[in-house]
PDB file of C-alpha atoms and ligand atoms in Angstrom:
ATOM      1  CA  MET A1307     -16.174 -17.906  38.817  1.00 96.00           C
ATOM      2  CA  TYR A1308     -13.155 -18.698  37.842  1.00 98.00           C
ATOM      3  CA  GLU A1309     -11.851 -17.441  34.552  1.00 98.00           C
ATOM      4  CA  PHE A1310      -9.181 -19.137  31.756  1.00 98.00           C
ATOM      5  CA  HIS A1311      -8.684 -17.808  28.550  1.00 98.00           C
ATOM      6  CA  GLN A1312      -7.639 -20.247  25.913  1.00 98.00           C
ATOM      7  CA  LYS A1313      -6.965 -18.744  22.128  1.00 98.00           C
ATOM      8  CA  VAL A1314      -7.859 -21.640  19.964  1.00 98.00           C
ATOM      9  CA  LEU A1315      -4.808 -22.975  18.474  1.00 98.00           C
ATOM     10  CA  PHE A1316      -3.661 -24.523  15.248  1.00 97.00           C
ATOM     11  CA  LYS A1317      -3.328 -27.879  17.634  1.00 98.00           C
ATOM     12  CA  HIS A1318      -6.396 -27.877  18.688  1.00 98.00           C
ATOM     13  CA  CYS A1319      -8.286 -28.392  15.234  1.00 98.00           C
ATOM     14  CA  ASP A1320      -9.215 -31.257  13.022  1.00 97.00           C
ATOM     15  CA  PRO A1321      -8.976 -31.333   9.274  1.00 96.00           C
ATOM     16  CA  ALA A1322     -12.211 -29.369   9.138  1.00 95.00           C
ATOM     17  CA  GLY A1323     -11.184 -26.970  10.740  1.00 95.00           C
ATOM     18  CA  ILE A1324     -13.332 -27.112  14.243  1.00 98.00           C
ATOM     19  CA  VAL A1325     -11.921 -27.839  17.162  1.00 98.00           C
ATOM     20  CA  PHE A1326     -12.140 -32.062  18.341  1.00 98.00           C
ATOM     21  CA  PHE A1327     -13.662 -32.540  21.517  1.00 97.00           C
ATOM     22  CA  PRO A1328     -10.761 -33.996  22.577  1.00 98.00           C
ATOM     23  CA  ARG A1329      -8.640 -31.137  22.592  1.00 98.00           C
ATOM     24  CA  TYR A1330     -12.033 -29.407  24.621  1.00 98.00           C
ATOM     25  CA  TYR A1331     -10.909 -31.790  27.583  1.00 98.00           C
ATOM     26  CA  GLU A1332      -7.657 -31.214  27.380  1.00 98.00           C
ATOM     27  CA  MET A1333      -8.502 -27.321  27.897  1.00 98.00           C
ATOM     28  CA  VAL A1334     -10.647 -28.084  30.880  1.00 98.00           C
ATOM     29  CA  ASN A1335      -8.072 -30.129  32.260  1.00 98.00           C
ATOM     30  CA  ASP A1336      -5.837 -27.042  32.333  1.00 98.00           C
ATOM     31  CA  CYS A1337      -8.640 -24.656  33.578  1.00 98.00           C
ATOM     32  CA  VAL A1338      -9.280 -27.226  36.287  1.00 98.00           C
ATOM     33  CA  GLU A1339      -4.912 -27.568  37.007  1.00 98.00           C
ATOM     34  CA  ALA A1340      -4.721 -23.932  37.258  1.00 98.00           C
ATOM     35  CA  PHE A1341      -7.822 -23.739  39.787  1.00 98.00           C
ATOM     36  CA  PHE A1342      -6.094 -25.922  41.832  1.00 98.00           C
ATOM     37  CA  ALA A1343      -3.184 -23.864  41.877  1.00 98.00           C
ATOM     38  CA  ASP A1344      -4.084 -20.043  41.670  1.00 98.00           C
ATOM     39  CA  VAL A1345      -7.066 -20.706  43.931  1.00 98.00           C
ATOM     40  CA  LEU A1346      -6.869 -23.818  46.243  1.00 98.00           C
ATOM     41  CA  ASP A1347      -3.184 -22.951  46.262  1.00 98.00           C
ATOM     42  CA  TRP A1348      -2.607 -27.142  46.007  1.00 97.00           C
ATOM     43  CA  PRO A1349      -1.267 -27.414  42.431  1.00 97.00           C
ATOM     44  CA  PHE A1350      -0.982 -31.082  40.720  1.00 96.00           C
ATOM     45  CA  GLU A1351       2.678 -31.643  41.300  1.00 96.00           C
ATOM     46  CA  ALA A1352       2.197 -31.186  44.585  1.00 95.00           C
ATOM     47  CA  MET A1353      -0.939 -33.057  44.902  1.00 94.00           C
ATOM     48  CA  HIS A1354       0.231 -36.124  42.693  1.00 93.00           C
ATOM     49  CA  GLN A1355       2.562 -36.715  45.358  1.00 94.00           C
ATOM     50  CA  LYS A1356       0.325 -37.997  47.680  1.00 91.00           C
ATOM     51  CA  GLY A1357      -2.748 -39.166  45.598  1.00 96.00           C
ATOM     52  CA  ALA A1358      -4.885 -37.998  42.319  1.00 97.00           C
ATOM     53  CA  VAL A1359      -8.138 -35.849  41.848  1.00 97.00           C
ATOM     54  CA  PRO A1360      -9.684 -38.691  39.257  1.00 97.00           C
ATOM     55  CA  THR A1361     -12.696 -37.830  37.295  1.00 98.00           C
ATOM     56  CA  ARG A1362     -15.333 -39.930  38.656  1.00 98.00           C
ATOM     57  CA  ALA A1363     -18.639 -38.387  36.452  1.00 98.00           C
ATOM     58  CA  ILE A1364     -18.758 -36.071  33.489  1.00 98.00           C
ATOM     59  CA  GLU A1365     -21.354 -34.083  31.018  1.00 98.00           C
ATOM     60  CA  THR A1366     -20.482 -32.168  27.737  1.00 98.00           C
ATOM     61  CA  GLU A1367     -22.820 -30.390  25.440  1.00 98.00           C
ATOM     62  CA  PHE A1368     -21.586 -28.636  22.251  1.00 98.00           C
ATOM     63  CA  LEU A1369     -23.247 -26.124  21.412  1.00 98.00           C
ATOM     64  CA  ALA A1370     -21.826 -24.015  18.539  1.00 98.00           C
ATOM     65  CA  PRO A1371     -18.647 -24.911  16.818  1.00 98.00           C
ATOM     66  CA  SER A1372     -15.015 -23.159  17.964  1.00 98.00           C
ATOM     67  CA  ARG A1373     -12.165 -22.424  14.496  1.00 98.00           C
ATOM     68  CA  HIS A1374      -8.457 -21.469  14.826  1.00 97.00           C
ATOM     69  CA  GLY A1375      -7.860 -17.630  16.415  1.00 98.00           C
ATOM     70  CA  ASP A1376     -11.715 -17.886  18.613  1.00 98.00           C
ATOM     71  CA  ALA A1377     -10.572 -16.711  22.153  1.00 98.00           C
ATOM     72  CA  LEU A1378     -12.404 -18.629  24.432  1.00 98.00           C
ATOM     73  CA  VAL A1379     -13.300 -18.263  28.031  1.00 98.00           C
ATOM     74  CA  LEU A1380     -13.597 -20.763  30.133  1.00 98.00           C
ATOM     75  CA  GLU A1381     -16.007 -19.670  33.193  1.00 98.00           C
ATOM     76  CA  MET A1382     -15.504 -22.626  36.267  1.00 98.00           C
ATOM     77  CA  ARG A1383     -17.776 -22.100  38.950  1.00 98.00           C
ATOM     78  CA  ILE A1384     -18.014 -24.921  42.139  1.00 98.00           C
ATOM     79  CA  VAL A1385     -21.559 -26.441  42.301  1.00 98.00           C
ATOM     80  CA  ALA A1386     -21.390 -29.305  44.395  1.00 98.00           C
ATOM     81  CA  LEU A1387     -18.706 -29.904  47.621  1.00 98.00           C
ATOM     82  CA  GLY A1388     -19.185 -33.695  49.646  1.00 98.00           C
ATOM     83  CA  ARG A1389     -16.557 -35.026  52.082  1.00 98.00           C
ATOM     84  CA  THR A1390     -14.304 -36.295  49.020  1.00 98.00           C
ATOM     85  CA  SER A1391     -15.952 -35.053  46.368  1.00 98.00           C
ATOM     86  CA  CYS A1392     -16.446 -32.258  44.356  1.00 98.00           C
ATOM     87  CA  ALA A1393     -18.918 -30.803  41.125  1.00 98.00           C
ATOM     88  CA  TYR A1394     -18.030 -27.995  39.009  1.00 98.00           C
ATOM     89  CA  THR A1395     -19.578 -26.528  35.791  1.00 98.00           C
ATOM     90  CA  LEU A1396     -17.915 -24.953  33.245  1.00 98.00           C
ATOM     91  CA  THR A1397     -19.201 -21.918  30.183  1.00 98.00           C
ATOM     92  CA  ALA A1398     -16.996 -21.834  27.159  1.00 98.00           C
ATOM     93  CA  ARG A1399     -17.428 -18.630  25.497  1.00 98.00           C
ATOM     94  CA  CYS A1400     -16.561 -16.568  22.009  1.00 98.00           C
ATOM     95  CA  ASP A1401     -17.744 -13.022  22.345  1.00 98.00           C
ATOM     96  CA  GLY A1402     -20.101 -13.936  24.957  1.00 97.00           C
ATOM     97  CA  ALA A1403     -21.445 -16.821  23.245  1.00 98.00           C
ATOM     98  CA  PRO A1404     -21.613 -20.461  24.502  1.00 98.00           C
ATOM     99  CA  ARG A1405     -19.272 -22.482  22.151  1.00 98.00           C
ATOM    100  CA  PHE A1406     -20.025 -26.092  25.171  1.00 98.00           C
ATOM    101  CA  THR A1407     -21.021 -26.543  28.662  1.00 98.00           C
ATOM    102  CA  HIS A1408     -19.622 -28.748  30.614  1.00 98.00           C
ATOM    103  CA  ARG A1409     -20.484 -30.749  34.474  1.00 98.00           C
ATOM    104  CA  ALA A1410     -17.997 -33.369  35.931  1.00 98.00           C
ATOM    105  CA  THR A1411     -17.282 -34.403  39.854  1.00 98.00           C
ATOM    106  CA  LEU A1412     -13.899 -34.524  41.417  1.00 98.00           C
ATOM    107  CA  VAL A1413     -13.129 -37.491  43.602  1.00 98.00           C
ATOM    108  CA  ASN A1414      -9.637 -36.731  46.307  1.00 98.00           C
ATOM    109  CA  VAL A1415      -8.134 -40.251  46.494  1.00 98.00           C
ATOM    110  CA  THR A1416      -5.018 -41.787  47.983  1.00 97.00           C
ATOM    111  CA  ALA A1417      -2.083 -42.948  45.930  1.00 96.00           C
ATOM    112  CA  ASP A1418      -3.860 -46.482  46.375  1.00 97.00           C
ATOM    113  CA  GLY A1419      -6.856 -44.950  45.067  1.00 97.00           C
ATOM    114  CA  ARG A1420      -9.221 -45.071  47.471  1.00 98.00           C
ATOM    115  CA  PRO A1421     -11.917 -42.148  47.960  1.00 98.00           C
ATOM    116  CA  THR A1422     -10.223 -39.292  51.083  1.00 98.00           C
ATOM    117  CA  ALA A1423     -11.858 -36.564  52.492  1.00 98.00           C
ATOM    118  CA  TRP A1424     -10.373 -33.255  50.912  1.00 98.00           C
ATOM    119  CA  PRO A1425      -7.450 -32.220  53.242  1.00 97.00           C
ATOM    120  CA  THR A1426      -9.424 -29.349  55.537  1.00 97.00           C
ATOM    121  CA  PRO A1427      -7.937 -25.990  53.742  1.00 97.00           C
ATOM    122  CA  VAL A1428      -8.899 -26.932  50.304  1.00 98.00           C
ATOM    123  CA  ALA A1429     -12.412 -28.030  52.115  1.00 98.00           C
ATOM    124  CA  VAL A1430     -12.629 -24.717  52.913  1.00 98.00           C
ATOM    125  CA  THR A1431     -11.948 -22.940  50.034  1.00 98.00           C
ATOM    126  CA  LEU A1432     -13.831 -25.083  47.965  1.00 98.00           C
ATOM    127  CA  ALA A1433     -16.766 -24.311  50.471  1.00 97.00           C
ATOM    128  CA  GLN A1434     -16.155 -20.187  50.319  1.00 97.00           C
ATOM    129  CA  TRP A1435     -16.020 -20.930  45.887  1.00 97.00           C
ATOM    130  CA  LYS A1436     -19.459 -23.014  46.169  1.00 96.00           C
ATOM    131  CA  ASP A1437     -22.557 -21.287  44.442  1.00 84.00           C
ATOM    132  CA  LEU A1438     -20.334 -18.392  43.861  1.00 90.00           C
ATOM    133  CA  PRO A1439     -21.760 -16.477  40.701  1.00 88.00           C
TER     134      PRO A1439
HETATM  135  C1  LIG B2194     -13.453 -41.930  41.696  1.00 84.05           C
HETATM  136  C2  LIG B2194     -13.385 -43.638  42.771  1.00 84.05           C
HETATM  137  C3  LIG B2194     -11.671 -44.156  43.151  1.00 84.05           C
HETATM  138  C4  LIG B2194     -14.248 -43.283  43.458  1.00 84.05           C
HETATM  139  O1  LIG B2194     -14.526 -44.405  44.092  1.00 84.05           O
HETATM  140  P1  LIG B2194     -15.820 -45.029  44.191  1.00 84.05           P
HETATM  141  O2  LIG B2194     -16.458 -45.587  42.970  1.00 84.05           O
HETATM  142  O3  LIG B2194     -15.714 -46.526  45.091  1.00 84.05           O
HETATM  143  O4  LIG B2194     -16.736 -43.623  44.922  1.00 84.05           O
HETATM  144  P2  LIG B2194     -17.314 -43.634  46.286  1.00 84.05           P
HETATM  145  O5  LIG B2194     -19.010 -44.683  46.093  1.00 84.05           O
HETATM  146  O6  LIG B2194     -17.006 -44.221  47.341  1.00 84.05           O
HETATM  147  O7  LIG B2194     -18.221 -42.653  46.581  1.00 84.05           O
HETATM  148  C5  LIG B2194     -16.719 -41.191  46.203  1.00 84.05           C
HETATM  149  C6  LIG B2194     -17.620 -40.161  46.017  1.00 84.05           C
HETATM  150  O8  LIG B2194     -17.975 -40.100  44.465  1.00 84.05           O
HETATM  151  C7  LIG B2194     -19.331 -39.587  44.644  1.00 84.05           C
HETATM  152  N1  LIG B2194     -19.809 -40.382  43.334  1.00 84.05           N
HETATM  153  C8  LIG B2194     -19.719 -41.630  43.222  1.00 84.05           C
HETATM  154  N2  LIG B2194     -20.546 -41.853  42.279  1.00 84.05           N
HETATM  155  C9  LIG B2194     -20.881 -40.496  41.236  1.00 84.05           C
HETATM  156  C10 LIG B2194     -21.315 -40.045  40.387  1.00 84.05           C
HETATM  157  N3  LIG B2194     -22.002 -40.967  39.875  1.00 84.05           N
HETATM  158  N4  LIG B2194     -21.296 -38.856  40.139  1.00 84.05           N
HETATM  159  C11 LIG B2194     -21.055 -37.780  40.913  1.00 84.05           C
HETATM  160  N5  LIG B2194     -20.568 -38.279  42.803  1.00 84.05           N
HETATM  161  C12 LIG B2194     -20.310 -39.249  42.475  1.00 84.05           C
HETATM  162  C13 LIG B2194     -19.805 -39.679  46.249  1.00 84.05           C
HETATM  163  O9  LIG B2194     -21.226 -39.545  46.617  1.00 84.05           O
HETATM  164  C14 LIG B2194     -18.633 -39.946  46.815  1.00 84.05           C
HETATM  165  O10 LIG B2194     -18.927 -38.119  47.235  1.00 84.05           O
HETATM  166  P3  LIG B2194     -18.679 -37.791  49.209  1.00 84.05           P
HETATM  167  O11 LIG B2194     -18.425 -36.343  48.889  1.00 84.05           O
HETATM  168  O12 LIG B2194     -19.990 -38.173  49.167  1.00 84.05           O
HETATM  169  O13 LIG B2194     -17.624 -38.204  49.559  1.00 84.05           O
HETATM  170  C15 LIG B2194     -13.295 -44.471  41.516  1.00 84.05           C
HETATM  171  O14 LIG B2194     -15.060 -44.664  40.839  1.00 84.05           O
HETATM  172  C16 LIG B2194     -12.674 -44.763  40.306  1.00 84.05           C
HETATM  173  O15 LIG B2194     -11.075 -45.079  40.746  1.00 84.05           O
HETATM  174  N6  LIG B2194     -12.865 -44.444  39.001  1.00 84.05           N
HETATM  175  C17 LIG B2194     -11.906 -44.467  38.002  1.00 84.05           C
HETATM  176  C18 LIG B2194     -11.273 -43.350  38.014  1.00 84.05           C
HETATM  177  C19 LIG B2194     -10.986 -42.460  36.248  1.00 84.05           C
HETATM  178  O16 LIG B2194     -10.745 -43.450  36.036  1.00 84.05           O
HETATM  179  N7  LIG B2194     -11.175 -41.508  36.051  1.00 84.05           N
HETATM  180  C20 LIG B2194     -11.145 -41.070  34.463  1.00 84.05           C
HETATM  181  C21 LIG B2194      -9.509 -40.647  33.873  1.00 84.05           C
HETATM  182  S1  LIG B2194      -8.676 -39.982  35.612  1.00 84.05           S
HETATM  183  C22 LIG B2194      -9.228 -38.769  35.244  1.00 84.05           C
HETATM  184  O17 LIG B2194      -9.596 -38.173  34.261  1.00 84.05           O
HETATM  185  C23 LIG B2194      -7.818 -37.552  36.493  1.00 84.05           C
HETATM  186  C24 LIG B2194      -7.127 -37.699  36.524  1.00 84.05           C
HETATM  187  C25 LIG B2194      -6.307 -37.102  37.827  1.00 84.05           C
HETATM  188  O18 LIG B2194      -5.151 -37.742  38.410  1.00 84.05           O
HETATM  189  C26 LIG B2194      -6.935 -35.763  37.427  1.00 84.05           C
HETATM  190  C27 LIG B2194      -6.415 -34.708  38.789  1.00 84.05           C
HETATM  191  C28 LIG B2194      -6.504 -33.928  38.787  1.00 84.05           C
HETATM  192  C29 LIG B2194      -7.668 -33.009  38.017  1.00 84.05           C
HETATM  193  C30 LIG B2194      -8.424 -34.004  37.030  1.00 84.05           C
HETATM  194  C31 LIG B2194      -7.609 -35.375  36.977  1.00 84.05           C
HETATM  195  C32 LIG B2194      -8.747 -36.197  36.255  1.00 84.05           C
HETATM  196  O19 LIG B2194      -9.722 -35.762  35.632  1.00 84.05           O
END
């Protein structure tokens, strides 16, 4: 499991005082960006020179609201790996209690947007992470 820590900031909250869902999606993408840099050794700034990794499928359940100052921990796991795609799940918790769960599939694409096989070192590392608790 890969952990990403995110304190809820003023900018994340709506006038009702809770995190607005697009801000959660930005936190998710920040977690994925950190995973690519820290774990895959393939930072977005390098990856985007030759292609991209757009999201093909996405599903989120919001279980309890988060508020300014909450210390969120996003727990990311690789749950499926294909030739060009991989799926991850993410559970965000505050003090151990779940706030939202998320599952998405990313597809590795060329500069002209066509699916292409993961680079071998990336595929090897994703395979090592797949199904880790
Ligand atoms: C993403 C596409 C280019 C895929 O093309 P196509 O639909 O033709 O895909 P294939 O049929 O060839 O399958 C490729 C691959 O995907 C798997 N797959 C297909 N459908 C699904 C599904 N419903 N659920 C799960 N998996 C699916 C299929 O099995 C194949 O896997 P293999 O491993 O077996 O090869 C095309 O669909 C497309 O361009 N879609 C639009 C993408 C988009 O606009 N997304 C939203 C905005 S972009 C975005 O959010 C985003 C951009 C980035 O640059 C990022 C960079 C880094 C991280 C995240 C990013 C990000 O989220």
